[in-house]
Amino acid sequence: MPPNHNNVTNPMSVKIAIIGQSAFAVDVMDRLINHGHKIVGVFTIVDKGKREDPLAKAAKDNDIPCFKIKAWRSKGVPLPDILEQYRSVNADLNILPYCSQFIPMDVINYPRLKSICYHPSLLPRHRGASSINWTLICGDKKAGLTIFWADDGLDTGPILLQEECDVLEDDTVDTLYKRFLYPVGVSAVARAADMVADGSAPKVQQSEKGATYDPMLNKPDLQKIDFAKTGLELHNFIRGMDSVPGASCQIRIPGNEEFQEGLLFGSSLWKGAIPIGKEIEIKGTTPAIIHEGGLLLRGSDGEYVNVKRVKLAGRIKNAATIDQQTKQVQIEFTLEEKAQIEEIRDIWESILRVDIDEETDFFACGAGSMDVVRLVEEVKDVFKTDLENEDVFLAPTFSEFALNVILKARGVGASVEILYKPIELNVNKRKIKFPCQLFINGEFVDAENSQTLSTVNPATEELICDVQCASVNDVDKAVKAARKAFEEGEWSKISARERGQLLFKLADIMQEYKEELATIESIDSGAVYTLALKTHIGMSIETWRYFAGWADKIQGSTIPVSHARPNRNLSFTKREPIGVCGLITPWNYPLMMLSWKMAACLAAGNTVVIKPAQVSPLTALKFAELSVKAGIPPGVINVVPGKGSEAGNAVAHHPLVRKLGFTGSTEIGQVIMKSCAESNLKKVSLELGGKSPLIIFNDCDLDKAVRLGMQSVFFNKGENCIAAGRLFVEDGIHDEFIRRVVAETKKITIGDPLNKSTSHGPQNHLAHLNKLLDYVQKGVKEGAKLEYGGKRVKRTGYFFEPTVLTNVEDHMYVAKEESFGPIMIVSRFNNGDIDGVIKRSNATEYGLASGVFTKDISKALRFAERIEAGTVFINTYNKTDVAAPFGGCKQSGFGKDLGQEALNEYLKTKCITVEY
């Protein structure tokens, strides 16, 4: 049932005819009704196609007579039939809240109380239809509105009332209208009507002093930017033309020969240092600079203006990416979302009054700035989604806009496809696809110099693909993208719980793609497929799920402190993310090492730049693709494959990186630690080399000791940081242990890692294979006995025989140095010499892991207490879990991966004290 338009009793009420249009006129009408005035007629514009003006619809809803007038006069003479329609309503007062038509004086002067008109400027300054624009273009410090007695259309009638406001530095037509001219204007018109009704309305004649007659900005020549203006004048002109019609200039995009017209929007004065960026030619001025924050233009006085959006060829783009191809997004809609798209279509049709197809352009259909406001507000009401006017400007076609609304409505977990140059292979009875470019700020891009690294399948020695190789500048771009995401992006705005939901979504998608990930891991690193499926990928997924659960459980504590009497004090701590974190990971477990570090890093709220191993970067790049599908915002994860000496060093030295996590050799770890200290004293955690001792006592379960002793060395081809680097076997069982180990080692199936019967694949790369061959030769030369293996397998691929060396003495090279391969180093110790074997075990600079096999729990715990290692295994080995902290001591590094302790590596503690 329509509202009663006489719902307030007002003894001074008058009969009003509203002449005008737009949502502003609708709100004015509603306010007049609430003040007790009677609306006897509405005179508005005719429909544009199917598009009915909002005022006409509101009149119909309120049962108010509505007249849609195409023109009020012809050849300067009022049309009699139109005058008759107008006179039929018998109004006491005409109100023109927003009127684009010329109204004859026969109408203006007909009512007994004449006519009043709203004008968005402080008359007599800025008379004319583009008054708000000129207020900004002229750099006025004050803006405002005037209600005046209508005259012959020149905005020169007597002033009834005025309201003014300050013009802020970054105000535009839209912001002034939304903040002041619209809301205050509605109330001012109603207040003016009340004053007219009670006879208190003044008629102050306009002075010609300071009066301006400014032209309507509908001609192209008036829209052109004059680059002879100062920086401030440029800013005022561009913001004065925002959001329509736009300030125009001639731009030549790199790669194009011709200049094309561009319209600039979203201006602000640039107050910082001039950033490094890409120059772009603009006719009539010095080159502009494309940078991550927009497009910098230079004024005649040397001051710069930054522009956020540029319209080229009818499409509005972010100024920072005008030289780039538009990133295409593909998404599969649910049935519910398809229904929601139809709701959006209905909203568009109600505003535009045209049939809406996928390519309908909001602005090409005649929509103006207030239509943008209406669209945003109506969509927000339906979808409870945070939209801004800019979302319409940057996605003006229906399909683009609907996609953006659905993605925002999804919030966390929005599934998106990212387009890139794929490598597609038929491997392991399936088709696999993965990127080979750098991943920076949510996009796959080529390295700046197009340098590449060859990635070889260690099982076939064949080239898999060439991967883009990051330069120092590429790393810098990635770090800056990560910093922007941390400080300004969606990642910085979402809650910890939403962050955890995103990480759970990522784990779900990794689970969905686990066979493809395992296949890529296998061909890239040589991992046996079944092991890759279970451990390389399986444990990675478990890690993401574990830390996703931690995201909303990171909290501080309250601390009792001494009070500052007579006042009291409260101290509490906050656990906060560090910022941009750099990760450098090894080649033995490419995806698992990424996950161990990055999951904790992101759960804590940081952003990350990771340099994966030079020889095994492919699962890191596939992971980046999946992170986009999971809805991880741009810039949160950046992957920069490259050389350690260049890209890795750049990450370690970068002053914006505040934490570095590294897994690799002790030698490189020392270099990394020095870089972190010299650059900016960044926090660092290091998981380095190992020479982990495994003690096997006479009283062990020998079958289990043989089986797990072999696994401790040969697991993942020996390319395992916690591999048992030296076995100490007690005299009483030494010979039997060796006999069984050699017999079982001979049974190991070496071959194609994709064959499910294979248990031992190729070494990761040729240089490592050669290092293992040299390692065995050194051992034999020093007197160790080669019980089995030690040679390259006679077949294509980097296959190395599992090896057993015995009679190893403490002074030998192989007793002290890590092989990082499937080489079992066995030394014997005297029966009952517990103290001696523990001392020998600790006689190394490494302290990563250790193990003991014995049925005597006292002996086992005595060993665990005295061994210098970050991990101790008792009657097991390689038993890691995502909830158990992992990390070493001494020259095996410091800091922890996995478990709650890993979060500490990526958090900082802030103590806050309040006095009250």
PDB file of N, CA and C in Angstrom, residues 334-417:
ATOM      1  N   THR A 334      27.763 -21.293  -9.073  1.00  0.00           N
ATOM      2  CA  THR A 334      26.818 -22.252  -8.518  1.00  0.00           C
ATOM      3  C   THR A 334      25.408 -21.885  -8.988  1.00  0.00           C
ATOM      4  N   LEU A 335      24.445 -22.769  -8.754  1.00  0.00           N
ATOM      5  CA  LEU A 335      23.065 -22.479  -9.126  1.00  0.00           C
ATOM      6  C   LEU A 335      22.562 -21.249  -8.380  1.00  0.00           C
ATOM      7  N   GLU A 336      22.917 -21.142  -7.104  1.00  0.00           N
ATOM      8  CA  GLU A 336      22.507 -19.979  -6.316  1.00  0.00           C
ATOM      9  C   GLU A 336      23.094 -18.700  -6.882  1.00  0.00           C
ATOM     10  N   GLU A 337      24.377 -18.767  -7.300  1.00  0.00           N
ATOM     11  CA  GLU A 337      25.021 -17.584  -7.866  1.00  0.00           C
ATOM     12  C   GLU A 337      24.413 -17.193  -9.203  1.00  0.00           C
ATOM     13  N   LYS A 338      24.000 -18.176  -9.986  1.00  0.00           N
ATOM     14  CA  LYS A 338      23.335 -17.861 -11.255  1.00  0.00           C
ATOM     15  C   LYS A 338      22.033 -17.115 -11.007  1.00  0.00           C
ATOM     16  N   ALA A 339      21.313 -17.502  -9.958  1.00  0.00           N
ATOM     17  CA  ALA A 339      20.086 -16.786  -9.597  1.00  0.00           C
ATOM     18  C   ALA A 339      20.417 -15.362  -9.129  1.00  0.00           C
ATOM     19  N   GLN A 340      21.537 -15.215  -8.408  1.00  0.00           N
ATOM     20  CA  GLN A 340      21.948 -13.893  -7.936  1.00  0.00           C
ATOM     21  C   GLN A 340      22.312 -12.981  -9.113  1.00  0.00           C
ATOM     22  N   ILE A 341      22.922 -13.552 -10.148  1.00  0.00           N
ATOM     23  CA  ILE A 341      23.268 -12.765 -11.337  1.00  0.00           C
ATOM     24  C   ILE A 341      22.002 -12.206 -11.979  1.00  0.00           C
ATOM     25  N   GLU A 342      20.943 -12.995 -11.966  1.00  0.00           N
ATOM     26  CA  GLU A 342      19.676 -12.498 -12.529  1.00  0.00           C
ATOM     27  C   GLU A 342      19.111 -11.368 -11.670  1.00  0.00           C
ATOM     28  N   GLU A 343      19.339 -11.416 -10.352  1.00  0.00           N
ATOM     29  CA  GLU A 343      18.928 -10.296  -9.500  1.00  0.00           C
ATOM     30  C   GLU A 343      19.708  -9.038  -9.858  1.00  0.00           C
ATOM     31  N   ILE A 344      21.000  -9.205 -10.121  1.00  0.00           N
ATOM     32  CA  ILE A 344      21.815  -8.061 -10.542  1.00  0.00           C
ATOM     33  C   ILE A 344      21.305  -7.526 -11.876  1.00  0.00           C
ATOM     34  N   ARG A 345      20.941  -8.432 -12.773  1.00  0.00           N
ATOM     35  CA  ARG A 345      20.410  -8.009 -14.073  1.00  0.00           C
ATOM     36  C   ARG A 345      19.136  -7.166 -13.891  1.00  0.00           C
ATOM     37  N   ASP A 346      18.269  -7.594 -12.961  1.00  0.00           N
ATOM     38  CA  ASP A 346      17.040  -6.843 -12.690  1.00  0.00           C
ATOM     39  C   ASP A 346      17.352  -5.436 -12.187  1.00  0.00           C
ATOM     40  N   ILE A 347      18.383  -5.329 -11.341  1.00  0.00           N
ATOM     41  CA  ILE A 347      18.771  -4.011 -10.830  1.00  0.00           C
ATOM     42  C   ILE A 347      19.252  -3.120 -11.962  1.00  0.00           C
ATOM     43  N   TRP A 348      20.072  -3.675 -12.843  1.00  0.00           N
ATOM     44  CA  TRP A 348      20.550  -2.911 -14.004  1.00  0.00           C
ATOM     45  C   TRP A 348      19.377  -2.455 -14.867  1.00  0.00           C
ATOM     46  N   GLU A 349      18.440  -3.376 -15.101  1.00  0.00           N
ATOM     47  CA  GLU A 349      17.303  -3.024 -15.956  1.00  0.00           C
ATOM     48  C   GLU A 349      16.435  -1.944 -15.310  1.00  0.00           C
ATOM     49  N   SER A 350      16.284  -1.996 -13.981  1.00  0.00           N
ATOM     50  CA  SER A 350      15.466  -0.985 -13.308  1.00  0.00           C
ATOM     51  C   SER A 350      16.123   0.386 -13.374  1.00  0.00           C
ATOM     52  N   ILE A 351      17.456   0.430 -13.435  1.00  0.00           N
ATOM     53  CA  ILE A 351      18.166   1.706 -13.512  1.00  0.00           C
ATOM     54  C   ILE A 351      18.263   2.199 -14.959  1.00  0.00           C
ATOM     55  N   LEU A 352      18.661   1.307 -15.860  1.00  0.00           N
ATOM     56  CA  LEU A 352      18.929   1.705 -17.239  1.00  0.00           C
ATOM     57  C   LEU A 352      17.694   1.653 -18.138  1.00  0.00           C
ATOM     58  N   ARG A 353      16.702   0.820 -17.766  1.00  0.00           N
ATOM     59  CA  ARG A 353      15.486   0.655 -18.551  1.00  0.00           C
ATOM     60  C   ARG A 353      15.779   0.206 -19.980  1.00  0.00           C
ATOM     61  N   VAL A 354      16.728  -0.714 -20.106  1.00  0.00           N
ATOM     62  CA  VAL A 354      17.018  -1.369 -21.384  1.00  0.00           C
ATOM     63  C   VAL A 354      17.200  -2.850 -21.108  1.00  0.00           C
ATOM     64  N   ASP A 355      17.089  -3.659 -22.168  1.00  0.00           N
ATOM     65  CA  ASP A 355      17.378  -5.084 -22.026  1.00  0.00           C
ATOM     66  C   ASP A 355      18.872  -5.270 -21.783  1.00  0.00           C
ATOM     67  N   ILE A 356      19.219  -6.074 -20.801  1.00  0.00           N
ATOM     68  CA  ILE A 356      20.614  -6.231 -20.404  1.00  0.00           C
ATOM     69  C   ILE A 356      21.162  -7.550 -20.922  1.00  0.00           C
ATOM     70  N   ASP A 357      22.227  -7.477 -21.743  1.00  0.00           N
ATOM     71  CA  ASP A 357      22.950  -8.692 -22.112  1.00  0.00           C
ATOM     72  C   ASP A 357      24.341  -8.643 -21.485  1.00  0.00           C
ATOM     73  N   GLU A 358      25.164  -9.652 -21.765  1.00  0.00           N
ATOM     74  CA  GLU A 358      26.460  -9.763 -21.081  1.00  0.00           C
ATOM     75  C   GLU A 358      27.376  -8.585 -21.359  1.00  0.00           C
ATOM     76  N   GLU A 359      27.258  -7.975 -22.547  1.00  0.00           N
ATOM     77  CA  GLU A 359      28.178  -6.904 -22.925  1.00  0.00           C
ATOM     78  C   GLU A 359      27.568  -5.516 -22.774  1.00  0.00           C
ATOM     79  N   THR A 360      26.393  -5.419 -22.167  1.00  0.00           N
ATOM     80  CA  THR A 360      25.802  -4.099 -21.932  1.00  0.00           C
ATOM     81  C   THR A 360      26.740  -3.251 -21.080  1.00  0.00           C
ATOM     82  N   ASP A 361      27.034  -2.056 -21.577  1.00  0.00           N
ATOM     83  CA  ASP A 361      27.926  -1.133 -20.870  1.00  0.00           C
ATOM     84  C   ASP A 361      27.097  -0.128 -20.091  1.00  0.00           C
ATOM     85  N   PHE A 362      27.336  -0.042 -18.804  1.00  0.00           N
ATOM     86  CA  PHE A 362      26.542   0.807 -17.924  1.00  0.00           C
ATOM     87  C   PHE A 362      26.566   2.262 -18.385  1.00  0.00           C
ATOM     88  N   PHE A 363      27.739   2.743 -18.747  1.00  0.00           N
ATOM     89  CA  PHE A 363      27.867   4.157 -19.098  1.00  0.00           C
ATOM     90  C   PHE A 363      27.460   4.429 -20.538  1.00  0.00           C
ATOM     91  N   ALA A 364      27.669   3.454 -21.419  1.00  0.00           N
ATOM     92  CA  ALA A 364      27.237   3.624 -22.803  1.00  0.00           C
ATOM     93  C   ALA A 364      25.722   3.736 -22.900  1.00  0.00           C
ATOM     94  N   CYS A 365      25.017   3.232 -21.888  1.00  0.00           N
ATOM     95  CA  CYS A 365      23.549   3.316 -21.861  1.00  0.00           C
ATOM     96  C   CYS A 365      23.060   4.623 -21.249  1.00  0.00           C
ATOM     97  N   GLY A 366      23.976   5.544 -20.995  1.00  0.00           N
ATOM     98  CA  GLY A 366      23.582   6.860 -20.511  1.00  0.00           C
ATOM     99  C   GLY A 366      23.627   7.044 -19.013  1.00  0.00           C
ATOM    100  N   ALA A 367      24.164   6.091 -18.278  1.00  0.00           N
ATOM    101  CA  ALA A 367      24.200   6.215 -16.822  1.00  0.00           C
ATOM    102  C   ALA A 367      25.154   7.319 -16.403  1.00  0.00           C
ATOM    103  N   GLY A 368      24.767   8.028 -15.347  1.00  0.00           N
ATOM    104  CA  GLY A 368      25.595   9.086 -14.794  1.00  0.00           C
ATOM    105  C   GLY A 368      26.078   8.740 -13.403  1.00  0.00           C
ATOM    106  N   SER A 369      26.692   9.714 -12.746  1.00  0.00           N
ATOM    107  CA  SER A 369      27.310   9.445 -11.458  1.00  0.00           C
ATOM    108  C   SER A 369      26.297   9.029 -10.397  1.00  0.00           C
ATOM    109  N   MET A 370      25.095   9.627 -10.425  1.00  0.00           N
ATOM    110  CA  MET A 370      24.104   9.236  -9.426  1.00  0.00           C
ATOM    111  C   MET A 370      23.540   7.854  -9.703  1.00  0.00           C
ATOM    112  N   ASP A 371      23.555   7.435 -10.978  1.00  0.00           N
ATOM    113  CA  ASP A 371      23.155   6.060 -11.285  1.00  0.00           C
ATOM    114  C   ASP A 371      24.168   5.076 -10.707  1.00  0.00           C
ATOM    115  N   VAL A 372      25.445   5.485 -10.714  1.00  0.00           N
ATOM    116  CA  VAL A 372      26.476   4.652 -10.100  1.00  0.00           C
ATOM    117  C   VAL A 372      26.193   4.483  -8.615  1.00  0.00           C
ATOM    118  N   VAL A 373      25.883   5.590  -7.954  1.00  0.00           N
ATOM    119  CA  VAL A 373      25.571   5.530  -6.523  1.00  0.00           C
ATOM    120  C   VAL A 373      24.387   4.606  -6.278  1.00  0.00           C
ATOM    121  N   ARG A 374      23.347   4.760  -7.096  1.00  0.00           N
ATOM    122  CA  ARG A 374      22.148   3.935  -6.920  1.00  0.00           C
ATOM    123  C   ARG A 374      22.469   2.460  -7.129  1.00  0.00           C
ATOM    124  N   LEU A 375      23.237   2.156  -8.175  1.00  0.00           N
ATOM    125  CA  LEU A 375      23.591   0.763  -8.452  1.00  0.00           C
ATOM    126  C   LEU A 375      24.346   0.149  -7.280  1.00  0.00           C
ATOM    127  N   VAL A 376      25.350   0.869  -6.796  1.00  0.00           N
ATOM    128  CA  VAL A 376      26.159   0.356  -5.688  1.00  0.00           C
ATOM    129  C   VAL A 376      25.293   0.109  -4.460  1.00  0.00           C
ATOM    130  N   GLU A 377      24.439   1.072  -4.141  1.00  0.00           N
ATOM    131  CA  GLU A 377      23.624   0.941  -2.927  1.00  0.00           C
ATOM    132  C   GLU A 377      22.619  -0.198  -3.055  1.00  0.00           C
ATOM    133  N   GLU A 378      21.980  -0.346  -4.211  1.00  0.00           N
ATOM    134  CA  GLU A 378      20.987  -1.406  -4.371  1.00  0.00           C
ATOM    135  C   GLU A 378      21.631  -2.786  -4.337  1.00  0.00           C
ATOM    136  N   VAL A 379      22.786  -2.911  -4.965  1.00  0.00           N
ATOM    137  CA  VAL A 379      23.473  -4.204  -4.941  1.00  0.00           C
ATOM    138  C   VAL A 379      23.948  -4.529  -3.532  1.00  0.00           C
ATOM    139  N   LYS A 380      24.438  -3.522  -2.808  1.00  0.00           N
ATOM    140  CA  LYS A 380      24.870  -3.744  -1.419  1.00  0.00           C
ATOM    141  C   LYS A 380      23.699  -4.199  -0.547  1.00  0.00           C
ATOM    142  N   ASP A 381      22.529  -3.621  -0.788  1.00  0.00           N
ATOM    143  CA  ASP A 381      21.359  -4.008   0.001  1.00  0.00           C
ATOM    144  C   ASP A 381      20.980  -5.458  -0.225  1.00  0.00           C
ATOM    145  N   VAL A 382      21.100  -5.913  -1.477  1.00  0.00           N
ATOM    146  CA  VAL A 382      20.699  -7.286  -1.815  1.00  0.00           C
ATOM    147  C   VAL A 382      21.746  -8.287  -1.366  1.00  0.00           C
ATOM    148  N   PHE A 383      23.015  -8.001  -1.605  1.00  0.00           N
ATOM    149  CA  PHE A 383      24.071  -8.995  -1.401  1.00  0.00           C
ATOM    150  C   PHE A 383      24.887  -8.777  -0.130  1.00  0.00           C
ATOM    151  N   LYS A 384      24.639  -7.679   0.582  1.00  0.00           N
ATOM    152  CA  LYS A 384      25.396  -7.383   1.805  1.00  0.00           C
ATOM    153  C   LYS A 384      26.896  -7.442   1.526  1.00  0.00           C
ATOM    154  N   THR A 385      27.270  -6.870   0.379  1.00  0.00           N
ATOM    155  CA  THR A 385      28.643  -6.923  -0.098  1.00  0.00           C
ATOM    156  C   THR A 385      29.231  -5.522  -0.128  1.00  0.00           C
ATOM    157  N   ASP A 386      30.490  -5.411   0.249  1.00  0.00           N
ATOM    158  CA  ASP A 386      31.162  -4.116   0.309  1.00  0.00           C
ATOM    159  C   ASP A 386      31.583  -3.688  -1.090  1.00  0.00           C
ATOM    160  N   LEU A 387      30.811  -2.798  -1.709  1.00  0.00           N
ATOM    161  CA  LEU A 387      31.122  -2.286  -3.037  1.00  0.00           C
ATOM    162  C   LEU A 387      31.444  -0.803  -2.961  1.00  0.00           C
ATOM    163  N   GLU A 388      32.211  -0.322  -3.933  1.00  0.00           N
ATOM    164  CA  GLU A 388      32.518   1.090  -4.045  1.00  0.00           C
ATOM    165  C   GLU A 388      32.172   1.543  -5.461  1.00  0.00           C
ATOM    166  N   ASN A 389      32.044   2.876  -5.647  1.00  0.00           N
ATOM    167  CA  ASN A 389      31.773   3.404  -6.981  1.00  0.00           C
ATOM    168  C   ASN A 389      32.806   2.930  -7.987  1.00  0.00           C
ATOM    169  N   GLU A 390      34.042   2.802  -7.525  1.00  0.00           N
ATOM    170  CA  GLU A 390      35.122   2.390  -8.422  1.00  0.00           C
ATOM    171  C   GLU A 390      34.882   1.000  -8.996  1.00  0.00           C
ATOM    172  N   ASP A 391      34.155   0.151  -8.268  1.00  0.00           N
ATOM    173  CA  ASP A 391      33.855  -1.182  -8.780  1.00  0.00           C
ATOM    174  C   ASP A 391      33.018  -1.113 -10.047  1.00  0.00           C
ATOM    175  N   VAL A 392      32.235  -0.061 -10.199  1.00  0.00           N
ATOM    176  CA  VAL A 392      31.442   0.115 -11.415  1.00  0.00           C
ATOM    177  C   VAL A 392      32.320   0.694 -12.520  1.00  0.00           C
ATOM    178  N   PHE A 393      33.122   1.685 -12.192  1.00  0.00           N
ATOM    179  CA  PHE A 393      33.963   2.314 -13.209  1.00  0.00           C
ATOM    180  C   PHE A 393      34.937   1.319 -13.832  1.00  0.00           C
ATOM    181  N   LEU A 394      35.485   0.412 -13.012  1.00  0.00           N
ATOM    182  CA  LEU A 394      36.481  -0.531 -13.506  1.00  0.00           C
ATOM    183  C   LEU A 394      35.859  -1.782 -14.106  1.00  0.00           C
ATOM    184  N   ALA A 395      34.575  -1.961 -13.942  1.00  0.00           N
ATOM    185  CA  ALA A 395      33.885  -3.116 -14.539  1.00  0.00           C
ATOM    186  C   ALA A 395      32.549  -2.637 -15.102  1.00  0.00           C
ATOM    187  N   PRO A 396      32.584  -1.855 -16.190  1.00  0.00           N
ATOM    188  CA  PRO A 396      31.350  -1.206 -16.657  1.00  0.00           C
ATOM    189  C   PRO A 396      30.401  -2.111 -17.419  1.00  0.00           C
ATOM    190  N   THR A 397      30.867  -3.266 -17.910  1.00  0.00           N
ATOM    191  CA  THR A 397      29.945  -4.161 -18.605  1.00  0.00           C
ATOM    192  C   THR A 397      29.264  -5.085 -17.610  1.00  0.00           C
ATOM    193  N   PHE A 398      28.092  -5.563 -17.995  1.00  0.00           N
ATOM    194  CA  PHE A 398      27.311  -6.369 -17.056  1.00  0.00           C
ATOM    195  C   PHE A 398      28.057  -7.621 -16.614  1.00  0.00           C
ATOM    196  N   SER A 399      28.675  -8.329 -17.552  1.00  0.00           N
ATOM    197  CA  SER A 399      29.350  -9.588 -17.194  1.00  0.00           C
ATOM    198  C   SER A 399      30.489  -9.337 -16.217  1.00  0.00           C
ATOM    199  N   GLU A 400      31.266  -8.263 -16.444  1.00  0.00           N
ATOM    200  CA  GLU A 400      32.373  -7.939 -15.540  1.00  0.00           C
ATOM    201  C   GLU A 400      31.851  -7.565 -14.154  1.00  0.00           C
ATOM    202  N   PHE A 401      30.842  -6.720 -14.135  1.00  0.00           N
ATOM    203  CA  PHE A 401      30.311  -6.260 -12.861  1.00  0.00           C
ATOM    204  C   PHE A 401      29.718  -7.421 -12.066  1.00  0.00           C
ATOM    205  N   ALA A 402      28.927  -8.270 -12.739  1.00  0.00           N
ATOM    206  CA  ALA A 402      28.303  -9.412 -12.050  1.00  0.00           C
ATOM    207  C   ALA A 402      29.371 -10.345 -11.490  1.00  0.00           C
ATOM    208  N   LEU A 403      30.438 -10.582 -12.264  1.00  0.00           N
ATOM    209  CA  LEU A 403      31.528 -11.439 -11.788  1.00  0.00           C
ATOM    210  C   LEU A 403      32.155 -10.861 -10.532  1.00  0.00           C
ATOM    211  N   ASN A 404      32.433  -9.550 -10.538  1.00  0.00           N
ATOM    212  CA  ASN A 404      33.049  -8.918  -9.371  1.00  0.00           C
ATOM    213  C   ASN A 404      32.154  -9.012  -8.142  1.00  0.00           C
ATOM    214  N   VAL A 405      30.841  -8.820  -8.342  1.00  0.00           N
ATOM    215  CA  VAL A 405      29.912  -8.891  -7.213  1.00  0.00           C
ATOM    216  C   VAL A 405      29.908 -10.293  -6.622  1.00  0.00           C
ATOM    217  N   ILE A 406      29.876 -11.308  -7.492  1.00  0.00           N
ATOM    218  CA  ILE A 406      29.851 -12.695  -7.005  1.00  0.00           C
ATOM    219  C   ILE A 406      31.138 -13.016  -6.253  1.00  0.00           C
ATOM    220  N   LEU A 407      32.274 -12.583  -6.790  1.00  0.00           N
ATOM    221  CA  LEU A 407      33.547 -12.853  -6.118  1.00  0.00           C
ATOM    222  C   LEU A 407      33.588 -12.174  -4.755  1.00  0.00           C
ATOM    223  N   LYS A 408      33.100 -10.945  -4.673  1.00  0.00           N
ATOM    224  CA  LYS A 408      33.088 -10.253  -3.384  1.00  0.00           C
ATOM    225  C   LYS A 408      32.095 -10.897  -2.438  1.00  0.00           C
ATOM    226  N   ALA A 409      30.970 -11.379  -2.979  1.00  0.00           N
ATOM    227  CA  ALA A 409      29.985 -12.038  -2.120  1.00  0.00           C
ATOM    228  C   ALA A 409      30.527 -13.346  -1.568  1.00  0.00           C
ATOM    229  N   ARG A 410      31.365 -14.007  -2.358  1.00  0.00           N
ATOM    230  CA  ARG A 410      31.987 -15.247  -1.868  1.00  0.00           C
ATOM    231  C   ARG A 410      32.929 -14.961  -0.719  1.00  0.00           C
ATOM    232  N   GLY A 411      33.564 -13.788  -0.784  1.00  0.00           N
ATOM    233  CA  GLY A 411      34.530 -13.456   0.275  1.00  0.00           C
ATOM    234  C   GLY A 411      35.689 -14.416   0.208  1.00  0.00           C
ATOM    235  N   VAL A 412      36.027 -15.039   1.353  1.00  0.00           N
ATOM    236  CA  VAL A 412      37.131 -15.981   1.374  1.00  0.00           C
ATOM    237  C   VAL A 412      36.745 -17.202   0.552  1.00  0.00           C
ATOM    238  N   GLY A 413      37.749 -17.808  -0.066  1.00  0.00           N
ATOM    239  CA  GLY A 413      37.526 -19.053  -0.783  1.00  0.00           C
ATOM    240  C   GLY A 413      36.983 -18.880  -2.179  1.00  0.00           C
ATOM    241  N   ALA A 414      36.994 -17.648  -2.744  1.00  0.00           N
ATOM    242  CA  ALA A 414      36.512 -17.489  -4.106  1.00  0.00           C
ATOM    243  C   ALA A 414      37.434 -18.235  -5.060  1.00  0.00           C
ATOM    244  N   SER A 415      36.859 -19.102  -5.885  1.00  0.00           N
ATOM    245  CA  SER A 415      37.658 -19.935  -6.783  1.00  0.00           C
ATOM    246  C   SER A 415      37.811 -19.231  -8.124  1.00  0.00           C
ATOM    247  N   VAL A 416      39.050 -18.960  -8.511  1.00  0.00           N
ATOM    248  CA  VAL A 416      39.333 -18.215  -9.723  1.00  0.00           C
ATOM    249  C   VAL A 416      40.357 -18.978 -10.545  1.00  0.00           C
ATOM    250  N   GLU A 417      40.191 -18.937 -11.869  1.00  0.00           N
ATOM    251  CA  GLU A 417      41.188 -19.505 -12.761  1.00  0.00           C
ATOM    252  C   GLU A 417      42.094 -18.373 -13.224  1.00  0.00           C
TER     253      GLU A 417
END
